[in-house]
Coordinates of C-alpha atoms in Angstrom, one line a residue:
M1 CA -15.2 13.6 7.0
P2 CA -16.7 13.2 3.4
E3 CA -20.3 14.3 2.9
L4 CA -22.7 13.4 0.2
T5 CA -25.8 15.7 -0.9
D6 CA -27.9 13.1 -2.4
T7 CA -29.4 15.9 -5.1
A8 CA -26.4 16.8 -6.6
R9 CA -24.3 13.8 -5.5
V10 CA -21.5 16.2 -4.3
L11 CA -18.6 15.0 -2.1
V12 CA -17.6 17.3 0.2
V13 CA -13.7 16.5 1.7
R14 CA -13.1 17.9 4.8
N15 CA -9.7 18.5 6.6
P16 CA -10.0 16.0 9.5
A17 CA -7.8 18.4 11.9
T18 CA -10.5 21.5 11.4
G19 CA -13.5 20.4 9.9
E20 CA -13.4 22.8 7.0
S21 CA -13.9 22.1 3.5
V22 CA -10.9 21.3 1.6
G23 CA -12.8 20.8 -1.8
E24 CA -15.7 19.2 -3.6
L25 CA -15.9 16.5 -6.1
V26 CA -19.0 15.1 -8.1
L27 CA -19.7 11.7 -7.5
N28 CA -19.9 9.2 -10.5
T29 CA -22.5 6.6 -10.5
V30 CA -22.6 2.9 -11.5
Q31 CA -24.5 4.1 -14.6
D32 CA -21.4 5.6 -15.4
V33 CA -19.1 2.6 -15.5
D34 CA -20.0 1.4 -18.9
R35 CA -18.8 4.7 -20.6
V36 CA -15.8 4.8 -18.7
V37 CA -14.7 1.6 -19.4
E38 CA -15.7 1.8 -23.3
A39 CA -13.5 5.1 -23.4
A40 CA -10.7 3.2 -21.9
S41 CA -11.0 0.0 -23.8
V42 CA -10.6 2.2 -27.0
A43 CA -7.6 4.6 -25.8
Q44 CA -5.6 1.6 -24.7
Q45 CA -5.8 0.0 -28.3
V46 CA -4.0 3.4 -29.6
W47 CA -1.3 3.6 -26.3
S48 CA -0.9 -0.4 -26.5
R49 CA 1.1 0.3 -30.1
E50 CA 3.1 3.3 -29.0
P51 CA 6.5 2.6 -28.8
R52 CA 7.9 1.8 -25.3
H53 CA 10.2 5.4 -25.7
V54 CA 7.2 7.4 -26.1
R55 CA 5.6 5.7 -23.1
S56 CA 8.1 6.2 -20.9
A57 CA 9.0 9.7 -22.7
L58 CA 5.4 10.8 -21.1
L59 CA 5.8 9.3 -17.8
L60 CA 8.9 10.8 -17.6
K61 CA 7.3 14.2 -18.2
G62 CA 4.3 13.4 -16.2
A63 CA 6.8 13.1 -13.4
R64 CA 8.5 16.6 -13.8
E65 CA 4.8 17.9 -13.4
I66 CA 4.2 16.2 -10.5
H67 CA 7.7 17.4 -9.0
A68 CA 6.8 21.0 -10.1
H69 CA 3.5 21.0 -8.0
R70 CA 5.3 19.1 -5.1
E71 CA 4.6 21.7 -2.6
E72 CA 0.9 22.3 -3.4
L73 CA 0.5 18.4 -3.7
A74 CA 1.6 18.0 -0.3
V75 CA 0.1 20.5 1.5
L76 CA -3.1 19.1 -0.3
L77 CA -2.2 15.6 1.0
T78 CA -1.9 16.9 4.4
S79 CA -5.1 18.7 4.2
E80 CA -7.2 15.8 3.2
N81 CA -5.4 13.2 5.1
G82 CA -4.0 14.5 8.0
K83 CA -0.8 13.2 7.9
P84 CA 2.2 15.6 9.1
L85 CA 3.7 17.9 6.4
D86 CA 7.0 16.7 5.9
Q87 CA 5.4 13.0 5.7
A88 CA 3.0 14.5 2.7
R89 CA 6.2 15.9 1.2
A90 CA 8.2 12.6 1.8
E91 CA 5.2 10.7 -0.1
V92 CA 4.6 13.1 -3.3
D93 CA 8.9 12.8 -3.7
T94 CA 8.4 8.8 -3.7
T95 CA 5.5 9.2 -6.4
V96 CA 7.9 11.3 -8.7
R97 CA 10.8 8.9 -8.2
L98 CA 8.5 5.9 -8.7
Y99 CA 7.2 7.4 -12.0
R100 CA 10.7 8.0 -13.3
S101 CA 11.9 4.3 -12.5
F102 CA 9.2 2.7 -14.1
A103 CA 9.4 4.8 -17.2
E104 CA 13.3 3.8 -17.3
R105 CA 12.5 0.4 -16.4
M106 CA 10.3 -0.3 -19.5
L107 CA 13.1 1.2 -21.6
A108 CA 15.1 -1.6 -20.4
W109 CA 12.6 -4.3 -20.6
H110 CA 13.9 -7.4 -23.0
E111 CA 12.3 -10.4 -24.2
D112 CA 13.7 -13.5 -24.6
A113 CA 14.3 -15.7 -27.3
R114 CA 15.4 -19.4 -27.3
F115 CA 17.0 -22.1 -30.0
L116 CA 14.9 -25.3 -29.2
D117 CA 17.6 -27.9 -30.2
A118 CA 17.8 -29.2 -26.9
Q119 CA 14.8 -31.3 -27.9
V120 CA 14.8 -33.7 -30.7
G121 CA 13.1 -32.9 -33.8
L122 CA 12.9 -29.1 -33.0
E123 CA 16.5 -28.6 -34.0
H124 CA 15.2 -25.7 -36.6
D125 CA 12.9 -24.2 -34.5
V126 CA 12.7 -20.9 -32.6
E127 CA 10.8 -19.8 -29.7
I128 CA 10.3 -15.9 -28.4
T129 CA 8.6 -15.0 -25.4
H130 CA 6.6 -12.0 -26.1
H131 CA 4.9 -9.7 -22.8
E132 CA 1.4 -8.1 -23.6
P133 CA -0.4 -5.4 -22.0
L134 CA -3.4 -6.6 -19.9
G135 CA -6.0 -4.3 -21.2
V136 CA -8.0 -2.1 -19.2
V137 CA -6.3 -2.1 -15.7
V138 CA -9.0 -0.6 -12.7
T139 CA -6.6 0.7 -9.4
I140 CA -8.4 1.1 -6.4
V141 CA -6.4 3.4 -3.7
P142 CA -6.9 4.0 -0.4
F143 CA -6.7 7.1 1.6
N144 CA -3.9 6.3 4.0
F145 CA -0.8 7.0 1.2
P146 CA -2.9 7.8 -1.8
S147 CA -0.1 9.4 -3.7
E148 CA 2.2 6.6 -3.2
L149 CA 0.0 4.2 -3.8
Q150 CA -1.5 5.2 -6.9
A151 CA 2.2 5.4 -8.3
W152 CA 2.8 1.9 -7.7
K153 CA -0.1 0.8 -9.4
V154 CA -0.2 3.2 -12.3
A155 CA 2.9 3.8 -13.1
P156 CA 4.0 0.1 -14.2
A157 CA 0.8 -0.3 -15.7
L158 CA 0.9 2.8 -18.1
A159 CA 4.3 2.5 -18.8
A160 CA 3.3 -1.8 -19.8
G161 CA 0.5 -0.3 -22.4
N162 CA -2.6 -0.4 -20.2
S163 CA -5.3 2.1 -19.6
V164 CA -5.8 2.7 -16.4
I165 CA -9.2 3.6 -14.4
V166 CA -8.0 5.1 -11.0
K167 CA -10.7 4.7 -8.0
P168 CA -9.5 7.0 -5.3
S169 CA -11.1 6.6 -1.5
S170 CA -13.8 9.0 -1.0
S171 CA -12.0 10.0 2.4
A172 CA -9.1 11.3 0.1
P173 CA -9.8 12.0 -3.2
L174 CA -8.4 15.6 -3.7
T175 CA -4.4 14.9 -4.1
V176 CA -4.8 11.6 -6.4
T177 CA -7.3 13.4 -8.7
R178 CA -4.9 16.2 -9.2
E179 CA -1.8 14.5 -10.0
I180 CA -3.9 12.3 -12.4
E181 CA -5.0 15.8 -14.2
L182 CA -0.9 16.7 -14.2
L183 CA -0.3 13.4 -15.8
V184 CA -2.8 13.5 -18.6
G185 CA -1.6 17.0 -18.7
A186 CA 1.5 15.9 -19.8
G187 CA 0.3 14.9 -23.2
L188 CA -1.2 11.1 -22.5
P189 CA -3.8 10.3 -25.1
E190 CA -7.4 10.4 -24.1
G191 CA -8.8 7.7 -22.5
V192 CA -5.7 5.9 -21.1
L193 CA -6.0 7.7 -18.0
Q194 CA -9.3 8.0 -16.0
V195 CA -10.3 8.8 -12.9
V196 CA -13.6 7.8 -11.1
Q197 CA -15.1 8.9 -7.8
G198 CA -17.3 7.1 -5.5
D199 CA -17.6 4.5 -3.2
S200 CA -17.7 0.7 -2.9
R201 CA -20.3 0.4 -5.3
I202 CA -18.5 1.8 -8.2
G203 CA -15.2 -0.5 -7.3
S204 CA -17.5 -3.1 -7.3
A205 CA -19.3 -2.2 -10.6
L206 CA -15.7 -2.0 -12.4
A207 CA -14.5 -5.1 -11.0
A208 CA -17.2 -7.3 -12.3
H209 CA -17.2 -5.6 -15.8
P210 CA -16.1 -8.1 -18.3
R211 CA -13.9 -5.5 -20.5
V212 CA -11.6 -4.8 -17.5
A213 CA -8.7 -7.2 -17.7
A214 CA -7.2 -6.5 -13.7
V215 CA -8.2 -4.9 -10.5
S216 CA -5.1 -4.0 -8.2
L217 CA -6.4 -2.8 -4.7
T218 CA -4.9 -1.5 -1.9
G219 CA -7.4 -1.6 1.1
S220 CA -9.1 -3.7 3.9
T221 CA -9.1 -7.4 3.8
E222 CA -13.0 -6.9 3.4
A223 CA -12.7 -4.6 0.7
G224 CA -10.4 -6.9 -1.2
I225 CA -12.8 -10.0 -0.8
N226 CA -15.3 -8.1 -2.0
V227 CA -13.5 -7.0 -5.2
A228 CA -12.2 -10.6 -5.8
T229 CA -15.7 -11.9 -5.5
A230 CA -16.7 -9.4 -8.1
G231 CA -14.0 -10.3 -10.4
A232 CA -14.2 -13.9 -10.1
K233 CA -16.8 -14.5 -12.7
T234 CA -14.5 -13.1 -15.8
L235 CA -11.7 -14.7 -14.3
K236 CA -9.7 -11.0 -14.4
R237 CA -6.6 -10.8 -12.5
V238 CA -6.9 -9.5 -9.1
F239 CA -4.0 -7.8 -7.0
L240 CA -4.6 -7.5 -3.3
E241 CA -2.8 -5.7 -0.7
L242 CA -4.5 -5.8 2.4
G243 CA -4.7 -5.4 6.4
G244 CA -2.1 -6.8 8.6
N245 CA -1.7 -6.9 12.4
D246 CA 2.3 -7.4 12.1
A247 CA 4.6 -8.6 14.9
L248 CA 7.8 -6.7 15.9
I249 CA 10.0 -9.7 17.8
V250 CA 12.4 -8.4 20.6
F251 CA 15.1 -10.9 21.9
A252 CA 16.7 -9.8 25.0
D253 CA 19.7 -9.6 23.5
S254 CA 18.5 -6.7 20.9
D255 CA 19.8 -3.0 21.0
L256 CA 16.8 -1.7 22.8
D257 CA 17.5 1.6 21.8
R258 CA 16.9 0.8 17.9
V259 CA 14.0 -1.2 18.7
V260 CA 11.9 1.6 20.5
R261 CA 13.2 4.0 17.9
E262 CA 12.1 1.8 14.8
A263 CA 8.7 0.6 16.7
V264 CA 8.0 4.0 17.6
F265 CA 8.7 5.2 13.9
G266 CA 6.7 2.0 12.6
R267 CA 3.7 3.0 14.2
S268 CA 3.7 6.8 14.3
L269 CA 4.1 7.0 10.2
A270 CA 0.5 8.3 8.8
N271 CA -0.7 8.9 12.4
G272 CA -0.6 5.0 12.9
Q273 CA -2.7 4.4 9.7
V274 CA -0.5 1.9 8.1
C275 CA -1.2 -2.0 6.8
A276 CA 2.5 -2.9 7.6
A277 CA 2.8 -0.9 10.7
N278 CA 4.3 -2.9 13.9
K279 CA 1.5 -3.2 15.8
R280 CA 2.1 -6.1 18.4
I281 CA 5.5 -5.8 20.0
L282 CA 6.4 -9.2 21.3
V283 CA 8.9 -8.8 23.9
Q284 CA 11.1 -11.7 25.8
R285 CA 9.9 -11.6 29.2
A286 CA 13.5 -10.5 30.6
V287 CA 13.7 -7.1 28.8
G288 CA 9.6 -6.7 29.0
D289 CA 9.2 -4.1 31.7
E290 CA 12.1 -1.9 30.5
V291 CA 11.0 -1.9 26.7
V292 CA 7.4 -1.3 28.3
G293 CA 8.9 1.6 30.1
R294 CA 10.5 3.0 27.3
L295 CA 7.8 2.5 24.8
I296 CA 5.7 4.7 27.2
E297 CA 8.4 7.7 27.5
R298 CA 9.0 7.9 23.9
F299 CA 5.4 6.8 22.1
G300 CA 3.8 8.7 24.8
S301 CA 5.5 11.6 24.3
L302 CA 5.0 12.3 20.5
R303 CA 3.5 15.8 20.0
V304 CA 0.0 15.6 18.5
G305 CA -1.6 19.0 16.9
D306 CA -1.9 20.6 13.7
P307 CA -0.1 18.1 11.1
M308 CA 0.7 21.6 9.2
Q309 CA 3.1 22.5 11.8
P310 CA 6.7 21.3 11.9
E311 CA 6.6 19.9 15.2
T312 CA 3.5 18.0 15.1
E313 CA 4.6 14.0 15.0
I314 CA 1.3 12.5 15.2
G315 CA -2.0 14.4 13.4
P316 CA -5.7 13.4 13.3
L317 CA -7.0 10.1 12.2
I318 CA -9.1 10.1 8.5
N319 CA -12.2 11.2 10.3
R320 CA -14.0 11.4 13.8
S321 CA -15.3 8.1 13.0
A322 CA -12.1 6.5 12.9
A323 CA -11.3 7.8 15.6
D324 CA -14.0 6.8 17.4
R325 CA -13.7 3.0 16.2
V326 CA -10.1 3.0 17.8
V327 CA -11.1 4.1 21.2
Q328 CA -13.9 1.4 21.1
E329 CA -11.3 -1.2 20.1
V330 CA -8.7 -0.1 22.9
R331 CA -11.5 -0.3 25.5
H332 CA -12.7 -3.7 23.9
S333 CA -8.8 -4.9 24.1
I334 CA -9.2 -3.8 28.0
A335 CA -12.2 -5.5 28.5
Q336 CA -10.6 -8.9 27.2
G337 CA -7.7 -8.4 29.6
A338 CA -5.2 -5.8 28.0
R339 CA -3.7 -3.2 30.7
L340 CA -3.4 0.1 29.3
T341 CA -0.3 1.9 30.5
C342 CA 0.0 5.1 28.4
G343 CA -2.5 7.0 26.7
D344 CA -6.1 7.7 27.8
A345 CA -8.4 5.8 25.1
V346 CA -10.4 9.1 24.7
T347 CA -10.7 11.1 21.1
D348 CA -10.1 14.6 20.8
G349 CA -12.1 15.1 17.2
A350 CA -10.4 12.7 15.0
F351 CA -7.4 13.0 17.2
V352 CA -6.3 10.1 19.3
R353 CA -3.2 10.2 21.8
P354 CA -0.5 7.5 21.7
V355 CA -1.8 4.2 23.5
V356 CA 0.4 1.7 24.9
L357 CA -1.1 -1.9 25.8
V358 CA 0.2 -4.8 27.6
D359 CA -1.4 -8.5 27.2
E360 CA 0.4 -10.5 29.5
K361 CA -1.6 -13.6 28.3
G362 CA -1.6 -12.7 24.5
T363 CA -5.4 -13.8 24.2
A364 CA -7.1 -10.5 23.7
D365 CA -8.1 -9.9 19.7
V366 CA -5.8 -7.3 19.7
S367 CA -3.0 -9.8 20.0
R368 CA -4.2 -12.3 17.3
D369 CA -6.4 -10.6 14.7
L370 CA -7.9 -7.6 15.8
E371 CA -6.0 -4.6 13.3
I372 CA -6.3 -1.4 14.9
F373 CA -5.8 1.5 12.5
G374 CA -4.3 4.1 14.8
P375 CA -1.2 5.0 17.0
V376 CA -1.4 1.8 19.2
L377 CA 1.1 -0.2 20.2
D378 CA 0.4 -3.9 21.7
V379 CA 3.1 -5.4 23.7
I380 CA 3.1 -9.3 24.2
P381 CA 5.4 -10.8 26.5
F382 CA 7.5 -14.2 25.9
D383 CA 10.1 -16.6 27.2
T384 CA 11.4 -18.5 24.1
Q385 CA 12.0 -18.8 20.6
E386 CA 9.3 -20.8 19.7
D387 CA 6.8 -18.7 21.7
A388 CA 7.9 -16.0 19.9
I389 CA 7.0 -17.6 16.5
R390 CA 4.1 -19.1 17.4
I391 CA 2.2 -15.5 18.7
A392 CA 3.4 -13.7 15.6
N393 CA 2.3 -16.8 13.5
Q394 CA -1.2 -17.0 15.3
S395 CA -3.1 -13.9 13.4
V396 CA -4.9 -14.7 10.0
Y397 CA -2.7 -11.6 8.7
G398 CA 0.6 -11.8 7.2
L399 CA 2.0 -8.6 5.7
S400 CA 5.2 -7.9 7.0
G401 CA 7.3 -8.7 10.3
A402 CA 10.3 -7.7 12.0
V403 CA 13.0 -9.8 14.6
F404 CA 15.4 -8.0 16.9
S405 CA 18.4 -9.6 18.2
G406 CA 21.9 -9.3 18.6
D407 CA 22.5 -13.0 17.6
F408 CA 22.1 -12.7 13.5
S409 CA 21.8 -16.4 13.2
R410 CA 18.5 -16.8 15.5
A411 CA 17.1 -13.6 14.2
F412 CA 17.5 -15.0 10.8
R413 CA 15.9 -18.5 11.9
V414 CA 13.2 -16.8 13.4
A415 CA 12.9 -14.5 10.2
L416 CA 12.4 -17.5 7.9
S417 CA 9.7 -19.2 10.5
L418 CA 7.4 -15.9 10.2
H419 CA 4.3 -16.0 8.0
A420 CA 4.7 -13.0 6.2
G421 CA 5.4 -11.5 3.0
H422 CA 8.5 -9.2 4.0
V423 CA 10.5 -9.5 7.5
T424 CA 13.1 -6.9 8.8
V425 CA 16.0 -8.2 10.5
N426 CA 16.7 -4.9 13.3
G427 CA 14.5 -2.8 11.7
T428 CA 11.0 -2.3 11.6
G429 CA 8.9 -4.2 9.3
L430 CA 7.6 -0.9 8.1
Y431 CA 11.1 -0.6 6.0
R432 CA 10.2 -0.8 2.0
S433 CA 13.0 -0.6 -0.7
D434 CA 11.6 0.5 -4.0
E435 CA 13.2 -2.9 -5.4
C436 CA 11.0 -5.0 -2.7
A437 CA 8.6 -7.3 -3.8
W438 CA 6.3 -6.1 -1.3
G439 CA 2.9 -7.7 -0.7
G440 CA 1.5 -10.3 2.0
V441 CA 0.0 -13.7 2.4
K442 CA -2.8 -15.3 4.3
L443 CA -5.5 -12.4 4.5
S444 CA -2.8 -9.6 3.9
G445 CA -3.1 -10.2 -0.1
N446 CA -1.9 -12.4 -2.9
S447 CA 0.6 -9.9 -5.0
R448 CA 3.8 -8.3 -5.2
E449 CA 4.4 -4.8 -6.1
G450 CA 7.6 -3.4 -6.7
L451 CA 10.2 -2.0 -9.3
S452 CA 11.5 -6.0 -9.4
T453 CA 8.2 -7.2 -10.1
G454 CA 5.6 -4.2 -11.0
L455 CA 5.6 -4.4 -15.0
E456 CA 5.4 -8.2 -15.2
E457 CA 2.4 -8.1 -13.1
Y458 CA 0.6 -5.8 -15.6
M459 CA 1.6 -8.0 -18.7
Q460 CA 0.7 -11.4 -20.0
V461 CA 2.8 -13.8 -21.7
K462 CA 2.7 -14.7 -25.5
T463 CA 4.9 -17.6 -26.7
L464 CA 5.4 -16.7 -30.6
T465 CA 7.1 -20.0 -32.2
L466 CA 9.2 -20.1 -35.4
R467 CA 9.2 -23.1 -37.4
N468 CA 12.2 -24.3 -39.7
V469 CA 14.0 -20.8 -39.0
A470 CA 17.6 -21.9 -37.7
T471 CA 18.3 -23.8 -41.0
M472 CA 22.1 -24.1 -41.5

């Protein structure tokens, strides 16, 4: 768990599996924010004038640098974050792929021009739609997927011509910081890409700064509301991808082997610390006991241990406090009527063994708005299609969802009825392609990240009108 020494303002990052120090960083202060933003503003004026092919080439070079340090970064990520090493390697691979993809998409970007002779009196006029960078962009990155999520934000923002300030999570800042070093070392102009270290006070100061044009945050709903509030006075763009308590709906005609396989993957990835994980399993009553039995057998038998070992399937949570909170929330759910069928609701350092709860009435907080950030499945029985939709939509969150059924037409109808930004049919809602316009509704967020939408999010439209140029 990170430690702060007040006199030196040094952040000690510890391995959640062992408690050993992984590295140290000097924290910034709120007073540093003006200096960092000023440098970013100056650099952005230079960077935005670089041709697209220059910006793309530097991002591709940065991607090659990250790829060349793949194993170093994966080991560092597992050491500070606790996710199994194979998952860390896959995350670094995704980071490389995203930088390459956004660099290539920027090269393919095109602007539109239209003749206006469809409107009487404008027969000789032409309009050009031109996209410009926003300016200085702040990206606030969480601890659970620090490498991948910085790439989803930084790569399109840089490609579009913005300068970027990255604030990593204080719980897992080392991998992001090292990747930014590699990107800057690839030849980015000074000040175009910077890192600041600190807590929520730094994030709020950046969000409130009048020379920051946009803030992109992935994190808790509480953090998102705080950042949006801080940015409201200057009407800056605020992109939020926040919490979730996503439902996975299982009808009686589903392929139960697939259901269990997908549900277990969706709840064990990153040791259960995923905002879009399938946290609530809604099962039609006719197959409820069978699904619960299979989940206990498969989810409950996942190997918990050292994330550096290849056989480990569940590593530690980000720190002991996070593990304690998960156990407290499980006990709270039991007190509200949920039944513990798997796991023991105790911690071992930062480790929590997989838990399966069954909430017969679907009225406990965990079945609505309590997002447990750890390896916990909450099973809720239902009878009819209408019941499933009602229970799924009763949460204040709406990030993703999933529907399993052998009747595709029914699954598709239910998917359309769910209040969520993304729904998978016959697969975990955690499924995410690079092209997907990823994001949530309600208290799960207000924006979309993806190759199909990312560049446009970090640009603004300027219309250029050319009068009397289309003369015959």
